[in-house]
């Protein structure tokens, strides 16, 4: 019952998405099953940190990545914060827990040339699927929206007069993102072709059968096109979002503005994208500073 109440809290009060709530549920169920199997214990309010530590050790022994383990422990920590807030426990057993160290992953963005090549290649065809896929690539790169946000966009969310798109982000937070004129043109072409496959469909993006697109199909589309132009390991919608942010920052965009465009709740999330921009800044700095070319023997 405690877990059920917590999940209701996440869903109804925190407005978390179904996918996020399910992730919390899976993490808490995993811990609950561990308690039952190892300690024959069903009461989550009586848990102590050594028991949690043993659960973490079991996850490590199962070759689960530190990043995933930290996420699971974070779910558990939030659960106990909820129990503490609702006065069902006095002390959070995870209050002094330190997360496992994880190696920093640097996401390598697509280059402008790679993205433009993909768009040009798709532009060679004018059928429904090609125009739809071109619009998907252009929207990812020109707006930085998430994959789930893209498939949930509805036709009514597009404003041609303002050249904006209304996006429903995490925790049901709405934001308006500007559209480039080139994207508006592709959008109009797509909507004309879409009439043949679905009349009056709410969703902007559909399949030839008139059904709403799913996240897996969107991933396959991006991965397929970019596999032809790049040898980068990761070729996903998120890398296009990463490219959007990185390229804007490289061109001097304000970090706060990029934060708003991406729909981040804090600057800390946006700063992940500043690594590549920092490299560009260093390069410009070294080329421009009067003392950058002074030889050691001149000192």
mmCIF file of C-alpha atoms in Angstrom:
data_model
loop_
_atom_site.group_PDB
_atom_site.id
_atom_site.type_symbol
_atom_site.label_atom_id
_atom_site.label_comp_id
_atom_site.label_asym_id
_atom_site.label_seq_id
_atom_site.Cartn_x
_atom_site.Cartn_y
_atom_site.Cartn_z
ATOM 1 C CA UNK A 1 0.000 0.000 0.000
ATOM 2 C CA UNK A 2 2.884 2.362 0.759
ATOM 3 C CA UNK A 3 4.258 1.999 -2.746
ATOM 4 C CA UNK A 4 0.805 2.503 -4.256
ATOM 5 C CA UNK A 5 0.309 5.723 -2.266
ATOM 6 C CA UNK A 6 3.728 6.967 -3.349
ATOM 7 C CA UNK A 7 2.987 6.242 -7.007
ATOM 8 C CA UNK A 8 -0.321 8.117 -6.711
ATOM 9 C CA UNK A 9 1.611 11.050 -5.268
ATOM 10 C CA UNK A 10 4.024 11.034 -8.227
ATOM 11 C CA UNK A 11 1.236 10.775 -10.755
ATOM 12 C CA UNK A 12 -1.393 13.091 -9.281
ATOM 13 C CA UNK A 13 0.625 15.693 -7.382
ATOM 14 C CA UNK A 14 4.015 15.709 -9.093
ATOM 15 C CA UNK A 15 2.411 15.149 -12.526
ATOM 16 C CA UNK A 16 5.063 12.645 -13.571
ATOM 17 C CA UNK A 17 4.518 10.788 -16.849
ATOM 18 C CA UNK A 18 3.266 7.198 -16.977
ATOM 19 C CA UNK A 19 6.718 5.994 -18.069
ATOM 20 C CA UNK A 20 8.422 7.734 -15.146
ATOM 21 C CA UNK A 21 5.919 6.381 -12.606
ATOM 22 C CA UNK A 22 6.398 2.864 -13.989
ATOM 23 C CA UNK A 23 10.178 3.234 -13.636
ATOM 24 C CA UNK A 24 9.718 4.145 -9.958
ATOM 25 C CA UNK A 25 7.357 1.218 -9.493
ATOM 26 C CA UNK A 26 9.841 -1.250 -11.025
ATOM 27 C CA UNK A 27 12.705 0.048 -8.870
ATOM 28 C CA UNK A 28 10.694 -0.139 -5.645
ATOM 29 C CA UNK A 29 9.303 -3.560 -6.485
ATOM 30 C CA UNK A 30 12.850 -4.788 -7.131
ATOM 31 C CA UNK A 31 13.937 -3.620 -3.680
ATOM 32 C CA UNK A 32 10.829 -5.022 -2.019
ATOM 33 C CA UNK A 33 11.447 -8.435 -3.617
ATOM 34 C CA UNK A 34 15.063 -8.342 -2.430
ATOM 35 C CA UNK A 35 13.939 -7.653 1.147
ATOM 36 C CA UNK A 36 11.503 -10.525 1.023
ATOM 37 C CA UNK A 37 14.022 -12.978 -0.447
ATOM 38 C CA UNK A 38 17.026 -12.030 1.703
ATOM 39 C CA UNK A 39 15.446 -10.991 5.004
ATOM 40 C CA UNK A 40 11.917 -12.417 4.829
ATOM 41 C CA UNK A 41 10.795 -8.843 5.455
ATOM 42 C CA UNK A 42 7.761 -7.131 3.985
ATOM 43 C CA UNK A 43 7.675 -3.901 6.003
ATOM 44 C CA UNK A 44 9.447 -1.121 4.078
ATOM 45 C CA UNK A 45 9.196 1.282 7.023
ATOM 46 C CA UNK A 46 11.553 -0.897 9.098
ATOM 47 C CA UNK A 47 14.414 -0.885 6.579
ATOM 48 C CA UNK A 48 17.928 0.097 7.633
ATOM 49 C CA UNK A 49 20.842 1.283 5.527
ATOM 50 C CA UNK A 50 22.895 -1.971 5.764
ATOM 51 C CA UNK A 51 20.001 -3.771 4.072
ATOM 52 C CA UNK A 52 19.917 -1.158 1.325
ATOM 53 C CA UNK A 53 23.689 -1.402 0.948
ATOM 54 C CA UNK A 54 23.396 -5.172 0.467
ATOM 55 C CA UNK A 55 20.784 -4.568 -2.218
ATOM 56 C CA UNK A 56 23.201 -2.205 -3.972
ATOM 57 C CA UNK A 57 25.954 -4.826 -3.750
ATOM 58 C CA UNK A 58 23.641 -7.405 -5.307
ATOM 59 C CA UNK A 59 22.933 -5.006 -8.177
ATOM 60 C CA UNK A 60 26.652 -4.437 -8.715
ATOM 61 C CA UNK A 61 27.224 -8.207 -8.730
ATOM 62 C CA UNK A 62 24.542 -8.486 -11.416
ATOM 63 C CA UNK A 63 26.704 -6.323 -13.721
ATOM 64 C CA UNK A 64 24.186 -3.484 -13.705
ATOM 65 C CA UNK A 65 25.834 -0.163 -14.570
ATOM 66 C CA UNK A 66 26.533 2.350 -11.817
ATOM 67 C CA UNK A 67 24.362 4.868 -13.644
ATOM 68 C CA UNK A 68 21.358 2.514 -13.530
ATOM 69 C CA UNK A 69 22.042 1.607 -9.896
ATOM 70 C CA UNK A 70 22.159 5.292 -8.951
ATOM 71 C CA UNK A 71 18.808 5.800 -10.632
ATOM 72 C CA UNK A 72 17.276 2.880 -8.723
ATOM 73 C CA UNK A 73 18.676 4.149 -5.419
ATOM 74 C CA UNK A 74 17.395 7.628 -6.257
ATOM 75 C CA UNK A 75 13.908 6.148 -6.654
ATOM 76 C CA UNK A 76 14.235 4.520 -3.263
ATOM 77 C CA UNK A 77 15.505 7.737 -1.691
ATOM 78 C CA UNK A 78 12.528 9.670 -3.066
ATOM 79 C CA UNK A 79 10.204 7.009 -1.674
ATOM 80 C CA UNK A 80 11.659 7.374 1.821
ATOM 81 C CA UNK A 81 11.541 11.153 1.577
ATOM 82 C CA UNK A 82 7.818 10.753 0.867
ATOM 83 C CA UNK A 83 7.397 8.488 3.909
ATOM 84 C CA UNK A 84 9.321 10.996 6.032
ATOM 85 C CA UNK A 85 7.225 13.898 4.746
ATOM 86 C CA UNK A 86 4.013 11.996 5.483
ATOM 87 C CA UNK A 87 5.386 11.214 8.986
ATOM 88 C CA UNK A 88 5.426 7.452 8.494
ATOM 89 C CA UNK A 89 9.147 7.317 9.313
ATOM 90 C CA UNK A 90 11.366 9.698 11.267
ATOM 91 C CA UNK A 91 14.691 9.215 9.506
ATOM 92 C CA UNK A 92 15.378 8.550 5.835
ATOM 93 C CA UNK A 93 17.715 5.511 5.792
ATOM 94 C CA UNK A 94 19.346 6.935 2.654
ATOM 95 C CA UNK A 95 19.919 10.447 3.993
ATOM 96 C CA UNK A 96 23.721 10.004 4.083
ATOM 97 C CA UNK A 97 24.091 7.725 1.059
ATOM 98 C CA UNK A 98 26.625 8.757 -1.580
ATOM 99 C CA UNK A 99 25.986 7.846 -5.187
ATOM 100 C CA UNK A 100 28.321 5.469 -6.994
ATOM 101 C CA UNK A 101 30.895 7.104 -9.233
ATOM 102 C CA UNK A 102 30.112 7.012 -12.928
ATOM 103 C CA UNK A 103 32.295 7.755 -15.916
ATOM 104 C CA UNK A 104 31.321 10.967 -17.670
ATOM 105 C CA UNK A 105 29.829 10.249 -21.062
ATOM 106 C CA UNK A 106 30.453 12.889 -23.683
ATOM 107 C CA UNK A 107 27.734 12.808 -26.296
ATOM 108 C CA UNK A 108 29.210 13.509 -29.705
ATOM 109 C CA UNK A 109 26.817 15.705 -31.719
ATOM 110 C CA UNK A 110 26.245 15.414 -35.444
ATOM 111 C CA UNK A 111 28.001 18.046 -37.512
ATOM 112 C CA UNK A 112 26.014 20.618 -39.461
ATOM 113 C CA UNK A 113 27.290 18.980 -42.650
ATOM 114 C CA UNK A 114 26.000 15.538 -41.603
ATOM 115 C CA UNK A 115 22.575 16.929 -40.746
ATOM 116 C CA UNK A 116 22.314 18.975 -43.940
ATOM 117 C CA UNK A 117 23.352 15.944 -45.999
ATOM 118 C CA UNK A 118 20.576 13.856 -44.449
ATOM 119 C CA UNK A 119 17.989 16.575 -45.119
ATOM 120 C CA UNK A 120 19.179 16.977 -48.726
ATOM 121 C CA UNK A 121 19.050 13.226 -49.292
ATOM 122 C CA UNK A 122 15.474 12.993 -48.014
ATOM 123 C CA UNK A 123 14.472 16.057 -50.035
ATOM 124 C CA UNK A 124 15.121 14.111 -53.228
ATOM 125 C CA UNK A 125 11.773 12.333 -52.705
ATOM 126 C CA UNK A 126 8.363 13.990 -52.407
ATOM 127 C CA UNK A 127 6.194 11.086 -51.227
ATOM 128 C CA UNK A 128 4.355 11.099 -47.882
ATOM 129 C CA UNK A 129 6.908 9.022 -45.964
ATOM 130 C CA UNK A 130 9.918 11.005 -47.189
ATOM 131 C CA UNK A 131 8.375 14.408 -46.461
ATOM 132 C CA UNK A 132 7.218 13.207 -43.043
ATOM 133 C CA UNK A 133 10.696 11.898 -42.211
ATOM 134 C CA UNK A 134 12.321 15.098 -43.440
ATOM 135 C CA UNK A 135 10.007 17.090 -41.160
ATOM 136 C CA UNK A 136 10.929 14.853 -38.217
ATOM 137 C CA UNK A 137 14.651 15.471 -38.764
ATOM 138 C CA UNK A 138 14.116 19.213 -39.240
ATOM 139 C CA UNK A 139 11.969 19.521 -36.117
ATOM 140 C CA UNK A 140 14.449 17.634 -33.948
ATOM 141 C CA UNK A 141 17.336 19.761 -35.144
ATOM 142 C CA UNK A 142 15.582 23.145 -35.275
ATOM 143 C CA UNK A 143 13.623 22.891 -32.007
ATOM 144 C CA UNK A 144 15.561 20.429 -29.834
ATOM 145 C CA UNK A 145 12.377 18.677 -28.715
ATOM 146 C CA UNK A 146 12.445 15.241 -27.118
ATOM 147 C CA UNK A 147 11.283 12.113 -28.941
ATOM 148 C CA UNK A 148 8.198 11.655 -26.734
ATOM 149 C CA UNK A 149 7.359 15.337 -27.181
ATOM 150 C CA UNK A 150 7.545 15.012 -30.960
ATOM 151 C CA UNK A 151 5.153 12.081 -31.251
ATOM 152 C CA UNK A 152 2.669 13.815 -28.932
ATOM 153 C CA UNK A 153 2.539 17.033 -30.970
ATOM 154 C CA UNK A 154 -0.933 17.678 -32.362
ATOM 155 C CA UNK A 155 -1.860 19.710 -35.431
ATOM 156 C CA UNK A 156 -3.565 22.282 -33.217
ATOM 157 C CA UNK A 157 -0.209 22.870 -31.462
ATOM 158 C CA UNK A 158 1.165 24.501 -34.627
ATOM 159 C CA UNK A 159 0.712 28.237 -35.109
ATOM 160 C CA UNK A 160 1.554 29.337 -38.641
ATOM 161 C CA UNK A 161 0.835 32.972 -37.844
ATOM 162 C CA UNK A 162 3.345 33.037 -34.990
ATOM 163 C CA UNK A 163 5.615 30.376 -36.498
ATOM 164 C CA UNK A 164 5.693 28.478 -33.219
ATOM 165 C CA UNK A 165 4.997 24.997 -31.915
ATOM 166 C CA UNK A 166 3.508 24.284 -28.483
ATOM 167 C CA UNK A 167 5.300 21.405 -26.803
ATOM 168 C CA UNK A 168 4.107 19.436 -23.780
ATOM 169 C CA UNK A 169 7.258 18.596 -21.824
ATOM 170 C CA UNK A 170 8.084 16.769 -18.630
ATOM 171 C CA UNK A 171 5.606 17.133 -15.763
ATOM 172 C CA UNK A 172 3.060 18.483 -18.271
ATOM 173 C CA UNK A 173 4.960 21.745 -18.583
ATOM 174 C CA UNK A 174 4.110 23.602 -21.793
ATOM 175 C CA UNK A 175 6.553 25.691 -23.772
ATOM 176 C CA UNK A 176 6.488 27.477 -27.127
ATOM 177 C CA UNK A 177 9.363 26.931 -29.533
ATOM 178 C CA UNK A 178 9.901 29.056 -32.682
ATOM 179 C CA UNK A 179 9.874 27.442 -36.117
ATOM 180 C CA UNK A 180 12.260 28.286 -38.928
ATOM 181 C CA UNK A 181 10.687 29.293 -42.242
ATOM 182 C CA UNK A 182 12.231 26.227 -43.913
ATOM 183 C CA UNK A 183 10.500 23.996 -41.353
ATOM 184 C CA UNK A 184 7.196 25.806 -41.879
ATOM 185 C CA UNK A 185 7.457 25.082 -45.618
ATOM 186 C CA UNK A 186 8.113 21.379 -45.026
ATOM 187 C CA UNK A 187 5.280 21.300 -42.488
ATOM 188 C CA UNK A 188 2.792 22.699 -44.999
ATOM 189 C CA UNK A 189 3.871 20.162 -47.631
ATOM 190 C CA UNK A 190 3.505 17.329 -45.131
ATOM 191 C CA UNK A 191 0.018 18.389 -44.021
ATOM 192 C CA UNK A 192 -1.146 18.369 -47.639
ATOM 193 C CA UNK A 193 0.147 14.835 -48.158
ATOM 194 C CA UNK A 194 -1.200 13.717 -44.781
ATOM 195 C CA UNK A 195 -4.801 14.339 -45.893
ATOM 196 C CA UNK A 196 -4.573 11.281 -48.124
ATOM 197 C CA UNK A 197 -3.852 8.958 -45.184
ATOM 198 C CA UNK A 198 -5.798 10.488 -42.324
ATOM 199 C CA UNK A 199 -8.540 13.065 -42.226
ATOM 200 C CA UNK A 200 -8.895 14.931 -38.977
ATOM 201 C CA UNK A 201 -6.219 13.041 -37.021
ATOM 202 C CA UNK A 202 -5.233 14.940 -33.894
ATOM 203 C CA UNK A 203 -1.613 13.798 -33.926
ATOM 204 C CA UNK A 204 0.750 15.618 -36.244
ATOM 205 C CA UNK A 205 2.819 12.547 -37.084
ATOM 206 C CA UNK A 206 1.133 9.380 -38.296
ATOM 207 C CA UNK A 207 1.960 6.209 -40.213
ATOM 208 C CA UNK A 208 0.586 5.367 -43.659
ATOM 209 C CA UNK A 209 -2.171 3.455 -41.880
ATOM 210 C CA UNK A 210 -3.236 6.631 -40.129
ATOM 211 C CA UNK A 211 -1.983 5.526 -36.719
ATOM 212 C CA UNK A 212 -0.008 7.613 -34.265
ATOM 213 C CA UNK A 213 3.737 7.019 -34.546
ATOM 214 C CA UNK A 214 5.585 5.368 -31.664
ATOM 215 C CA UNK A 215 9.002 6.110 -30.172
ATOM 216 C CA UNK A 216 10.639 2.995 -31.631
ATOM 217 C CA UNK A 217 9.675 3.923 -35.185
ATOM 218 C CA UNK A 218 11.000 7.467 -34.734
ATOM 219 C CA UNK A 219 14.294 6.085 -33.424
ATOM 220 C CA UNK A 220 14.600 3.714 -36.403
ATOM 221 C CA UNK A 221 13.993 6.569 -38.846
ATOM 222 C CA UNK A 222 16.760 8.733 -37.376
ATOM 223 C CA UNK A 223 19.172 5.843 -36.976
ATOM 224 C CA UNK A 224 18.621 4.679 -40.552
ATOM 225 C CA UNK A 225 19.215 8.039 -42.215
ATOM 226 C CA UNK A 226 22.245 9.000 -40.143
ATOM 227 C CA UNK A 227 23.853 5.577 -40.533
ATOM 228 C CA UNK A 228 24.398 6.554 -44.163
ATOM 229 C CA UNK A 229 26.309 9.750 -43.402
ATOM 230 C CA UNK A 230 28.218 9.231 -40.144
ATOM 231 C CA UNK A 231 30.328 6.635 -38.366
ATOM 232 C CA UNK A 232 29.377 7.948 -34.920
ATOM 233 C CA UNK A 233 28.346 5.200 -32.521
ATOM 234 C CA UNK A 234 25.139 6.862 -31.330
ATOM 235 C CA UNK A 235 22.652 7.918 -33.982
ATOM 236 C CA UNK A 236 19.450 8.738 -32.153
ATOM 237 C CA UNK A 237 16.859 11.503 -31.758
ATOM 238 C CA UNK A 238 18.623 12.539 -28.549
ATOM 239 C CA UNK A 239 21.847 13.180 -30.477
ATOM 240 C CA UNK A 240 19.896 15.548 -32.731
ATOM 241 C CA UNK A 241 18.625 17.317 -29.598
ATOM 242 C CA UNK A 242 22.212 17.425 -28.375
ATOM 243 C CA UNK A 243 23.340 18.806 -31.742
ATOM 244 C CA UNK A 244 20.673 21.513 -31.582
ATOM 245 C CA UNK A 245 21.880 22.714 -28.174
ATOM 246 C CA UNK A 246 25.587 22.410 -28.954
ATOM 247 C CA UNK A 247 25.374 24.264 -32.260
ATOM 248 C CA UNK A 248 23.352 27.097 -30.715
ATOM 249 C CA UNK A 249 25.868 27.489 -27.896
ATOM 250 C CA UNK A 250 28.761 27.336 -30.361
ATOM 251 C CA UNK A 251 27.218 30.249 -32.231
ATOM 252 C CA UNK A 252 26.991 32.316 -29.061
ATOM 253 C CA UNK A 253 23.435 31.613 -27.877
ATOM 254 C CA UNK A 254 22.700 32.482 -24.248
ATOM 255 C CA UNK A 255 22.669 29.445 -21.935
ATOM 256 C CA UNK A 256 19.383 30.540 -20.318
ATOM 257 C CA UNK A 257 17.707 30.833 -23.719
ATOM 258 C CA UNK A 258 18.851 27.328 -24.695
ATOM 259 C CA UNK A 259 17.568 26.087 -21.321
ATOM 260 C CA UNK A 260 14.092 27.452 -22.092
ATOM 261 C CA UNK A 261 14.097 26.032 -25.620
ATOM 262 C CA UNK A 262 15.032 22.571 -24.331
ATOM 263 C CA UNK A 263 12.430 22.674 -21.579
ATOM 264 C CA UNK A 264 14.937 22.116 -18.771
ATOM 265 C CA UNK A 265 13.905 22.984 -15.220
ATOM 266 C CA UNK A 266 17.434 23.988 -14.208
ATOM 267 C CA UNK A 267 20.637 25.260 -15.797
ATOM 268 C CA UNK A 268 22.492 22.210 -14.464
ATOM 269 C CA UNK A 269 20.747 20.032 -17.063
ATOM 270 C CA UNK A 270 21.600 22.429 -19.888
ATOM 271 C CA UNK A 271 25.248 22.667 -18.901
ATOM 272 C CA UNK A 272 25.712 19.071 -20.055
ATOM 273 C CA UNK A 273 25.694 20.483 -23.582
ATOM 274 C CA UNK A 274 28.400 23.062 -22.954
ATOM 275 C CA UNK A 275 31.395 20.709 -23.252
ATOM 276 C CA UNK A 276 31.690 20.989 -27.014
ATOM 277 C CA UNK A 277 31.004 24.719 -26.934
ATOM 278 C CA UNK A 278 33.806 25.135 -24.422
ATOM 279 C CA UNK A 279 36.193 23.455 -26.850
ATOM 280 C CA UNK A 280 35.187 25.949 -29.528
ATOM 281 C CA UNK A 281 35.643 28.844 -27.101
ATOM 282 C CA UNK A 282 39.131 27.566 -26.214
ATOM 283 C CA UNK A 283 40.039 27.371 -29.885
ATOM 284 C CA UNK A 284 38.842 30.929 -30.550
ATOM 285 C CA UNK A 285 40.605 32.131 -27.408
ATOM 286 C CA UNK A 286 43.913 30.559 -28.382
ATOM 287 C CA UNK A 287 43.689 31.980 -31.895
ATOM 288 C CA UNK A 288 42.675 35.483 -30.827
ATOM 289 C CA UNK A 289 44.565 36.251 -27.630
ATOM 290 C CA UNK A 290 47.683 38.390 -28.294
ATOM 291 C CA UNK A 291 49.839 36.290 -25.998
ATOM 292 C CA UNK A 292 48.688 32.883 -27.189
ATOM 293 C CA UNK A 293 51.497 32.560 -29.763
ATOM 294 C CA UNK A 294 54.354 33.741 -27.583
ATOM 295 C CA UNK A 295 57.066 31.109 -27.576
ATOM 296 C CA UNK A 296 58.507 29.812 -24.336
ATOM 297 C CA UNK A 297 61.980 31.135 -25.173
ATOM 298 C CA UNK A 298 60.505 34.624 -25.533
ATOM 299 C CA UNK A 299 59.492 34.614 -21.883
#
